[in-house]
PDB file of C-alpha atoms in Angstrom:
ATOM      1  CA  MET A   1       2.195  -6.324 -90.128  1.00  0.00           C
ATOM      2  CA  SER A   2      -0.333  -4.533 -92.474  1.00  0.00           C
ATOM      3  CA  CYS A   3      -1.980  -7.182 -94.158  1.00  0.00           C
ATOM      4  CA  LYS A   4      -1.479 -11.552 -94.088  1.00  0.00           C
ATOM      5  CA  THR A   5       1.408 -11.551 -96.491  1.00  0.00           C
ATOM      6  CA  CYS A   6       3.508  -9.648 -94.685  1.00  0.00           C
ATOM      7  CA  ARG A   7       3.299 -11.848 -91.628  1.00  0.00           C
ATOM      8  CA  SER A   8       5.619 -14.183 -93.977  1.00  0.00           C
ATOM      9  CA  ASP A   9       9.423 -13.812 -93.890  1.00  0.00           C
ATOM     10  CA  ILE A  10       9.459 -15.129 -97.260  1.00  0.00           C
ATOM     11  CA  PHE A  11      10.176 -12.152-100.037  1.00  0.00           C
ATOM     12  CA  LYS A  12       9.127 -14.201-102.964  1.00  0.00           C
ATOM     13  CA  GLN A  13       5.391 -13.702-101.112  1.00  0.00           C
ATOM     14  CA  LYS A  14       5.543 -10.356-100.427  1.00  0.00           C
ATOM     15  CA  LEU A  15       7.171  -9.145-103.844  1.00  0.00           C
ATOM     16  CA  GLY A  16       3.687  -7.654-105.155  1.00  0.00           C
ATOM     17  CA  ARG A  17       1.512  -8.218-102.403  1.00  0.00           C
ATOM     18  CA  CYS A  18       2.485  -5.724 -99.898  1.00  0.00           C
ATOM     19  CA  PRO A  19       1.130  -2.082-100.282  1.00  0.00           C
ATOM     20  CA  ARG A  20       3.181  -0.614 -97.048  1.00  0.00           C
ATOM     21  CA  CYS A  21       6.232  -1.840 -98.678  1.00  0.00           C
ATOM     22  CA  MET A  22       5.801  -0.086-101.962  1.00  0.00           C
ATOM     23  CA  LYS A  23       4.246   3.275-100.241  1.00  0.00           C
ATOM     24  CA  GLN A  24       7.838   3.018 -98.604  1.00  0.00           C
ATOM     25  CA  LEU A  25       9.672   2.198-102.061  1.00  0.00           C
ATOM     26  CA  THR A  26       7.988   4.831-103.606  1.00  0.00           C
ATOM     27  CA  PHE A  27       8.866   7.679-100.994  1.00  0.00           C
ATOM     28  CA  LEU A  28      12.396   6.133-100.882  1.00  0.00           C
ATOM     29  CA  SER A  29      13.151   6.300-104.924  1.00  0.00           C
ATOM     30  CA  ILE A  30      11.312   9.678-105.118  1.00  0.00           C
ATOM     31  CA  GLY A  31      13.618  11.037-101.655  1.00  0.00           C
ATOM     32  CA  GLY A  32      16.743   9.562-102.886  1.00  0.00           C
ATOM     33  CA  TRP A  33      16.395  10.671-106.425  1.00  0.00           C
ATOM     34  CA  LEU A  34      15.937  14.430-105.168  1.00  0.00           C
ATOM     35  CA  THR A  35      18.659  13.817-102.691  1.00  0.00           C
ATOM     36  CA  TRP A  36      21.628  13.108-105.125  1.00  0.00           C
ATOM     37  CA  LEU A  37      19.776  15.471-108.181  1.00  0.00           C
ATOM     38  CA  GLU A  38      19.783  18.237-105.463  1.00  0.00           C
ATOM     39  CA  PHE A  39      23.365  17.732-103.836  1.00  0.00           C
ATOM     40  CA  PHE A  40      25.432  15.383-106.848  1.00  0.00           C
ATOM     41  CA  GLN A  41      24.360  15.791-109.905  1.00  0.00           C
ATOM     42  CA  ALA A  42      27.379  18.202-110.635  1.00  0.00           C
ATOM     43  CA  THR A  43      29.836  15.906-109.258  1.00  0.00           C
ATOM     44  CA  PRO A  44      28.889  12.593-109.936  1.00  0.00           C
ATOM     45  CA  TYR A  45      32.581  11.030-109.288  1.00  0.00           C
ATOM     46  CA  GLN A  46      32.572  11.618-105.741  1.00  0.00           C
ATOM     47  CA  ILE A  47      31.553   8.572-103.490  1.00  0.00           C
ATOM     48  CA  GLU A  48      29.056  10.319-102.028  1.00  0.00           C
ATOM     49  CA  ALA A  49      27.308  10.876-105.061  1.00  0.00           C
ATOM     50  CA  ILE A  50      27.764   6.814-106.116  1.00  0.00           C
ATOM     51  CA  ALA A  51      26.273   5.482-102.983  1.00  0.00           C
ATOM     52  CA  THR A  52      23.086   7.566-103.344  1.00  0.00           C
ATOM     53  CA  PHE A  53      22.614   6.908-107.539  1.00  0.00           C
ATOM     54  CA  MET A  54      23.636   2.949-106.497  1.00  0.00           C
ATOM     55  CA  ILE A  55      20.806   2.786-103.559  1.00  0.00           C
ATOM     56  CA  SER A  56      18.527   4.939-105.474  1.00  0.00           C
ATOM     57  CA  SER A  57      18.325   2.502-107.941  1.00  0.00           C
ATOM     58  CA  ALA A  58      18.030  -0.454-105.893  1.00  0.00           C
ATOM     59  CA  PHE A  59      14.610   1.295-104.940  1.00  0.00           C
ATOM     60  CA  THR A  60      13.516   2.164-108.294  1.00  0.00           C
ATOM     61  CA  GLY A  61      14.485  -1.758-109.478  1.00  0.00           C
ATOM     62  CA  LEU A  62      13.240  -2.785-106.343  1.00  0.00           C
ATOM     63  CA  LEU A  63       9.677  -1.134-106.482  1.00  0.00           C
ATOM     64  CA  ALA A  64       9.432  -1.853-110.172  1.00  0.00           C
ATOM     65  CA  LEU A  65       9.587  -4.925-108.981  1.00  0.00           C
ATOM     66  CA  HIS A  66       6.702  -5.094-107.341  1.00  0.00           C
ATOM     67  CA  LEU A  67       4.955  -2.839-109.284  1.00  0.00           C
ATOM     68  CA  LEU A  68       5.603  -5.473-112.161  1.00  0.00           C
ATOM     69  CA  LEU A  69       4.671  -8.491-110.055  1.00  0.00           C
ATOM     70  CA  MET A  70       1.144  -6.955-108.835  1.00  0.00           C
ATOM     71  CA  GLY A  71       0.410  -6.491-112.107  1.00  0.00           C
ATOM     72  CA  TYR A  72       1.073  -9.655-113.344  1.00  0.00           C
ATOM     73  CA  TYR A  73      -0.933 -10.914-110.294  1.00  0.00           C
ATOM     74  CA  ARG A  74      -4.070  -9.321-111.019  1.00  0.00           C
ATOM     75  CA  LEU A  75      -3.577 -10.565-113.858  1.00  0.00           C
ATOM     76  CA  ALA A  76      -3.473 -14.217-113.395  1.00  0.00           C
ATOM     77  CA  SER A  77      -6.702 -13.950-110.699  1.00  0.00           C
ATOM     78  CA  LYS A  78      -8.598 -12.425-113.706  1.00  0.00           C
ATOM     79  CA  LYS A  79      -8.736 -15.754-115.686  1.00  0.00           C
TER      80      LYS A  79
END
């Protein structure tokens, strides 16, 4: 793993601290949304479109949670 917190199995300890996870989520989010826009925007009710939309939303939500907690940890460490 790339850092001390990534070696931990506890999900809560990794949120906002793992740059490797955040990079992966960034690429997965962008790739998922570009795939949905390119192939499924015209037919949003197909099962493939719904699945791509849901997984892209999940990647984006987890990335947002990482970024939110990263900001919190940085502000908390300055105090």
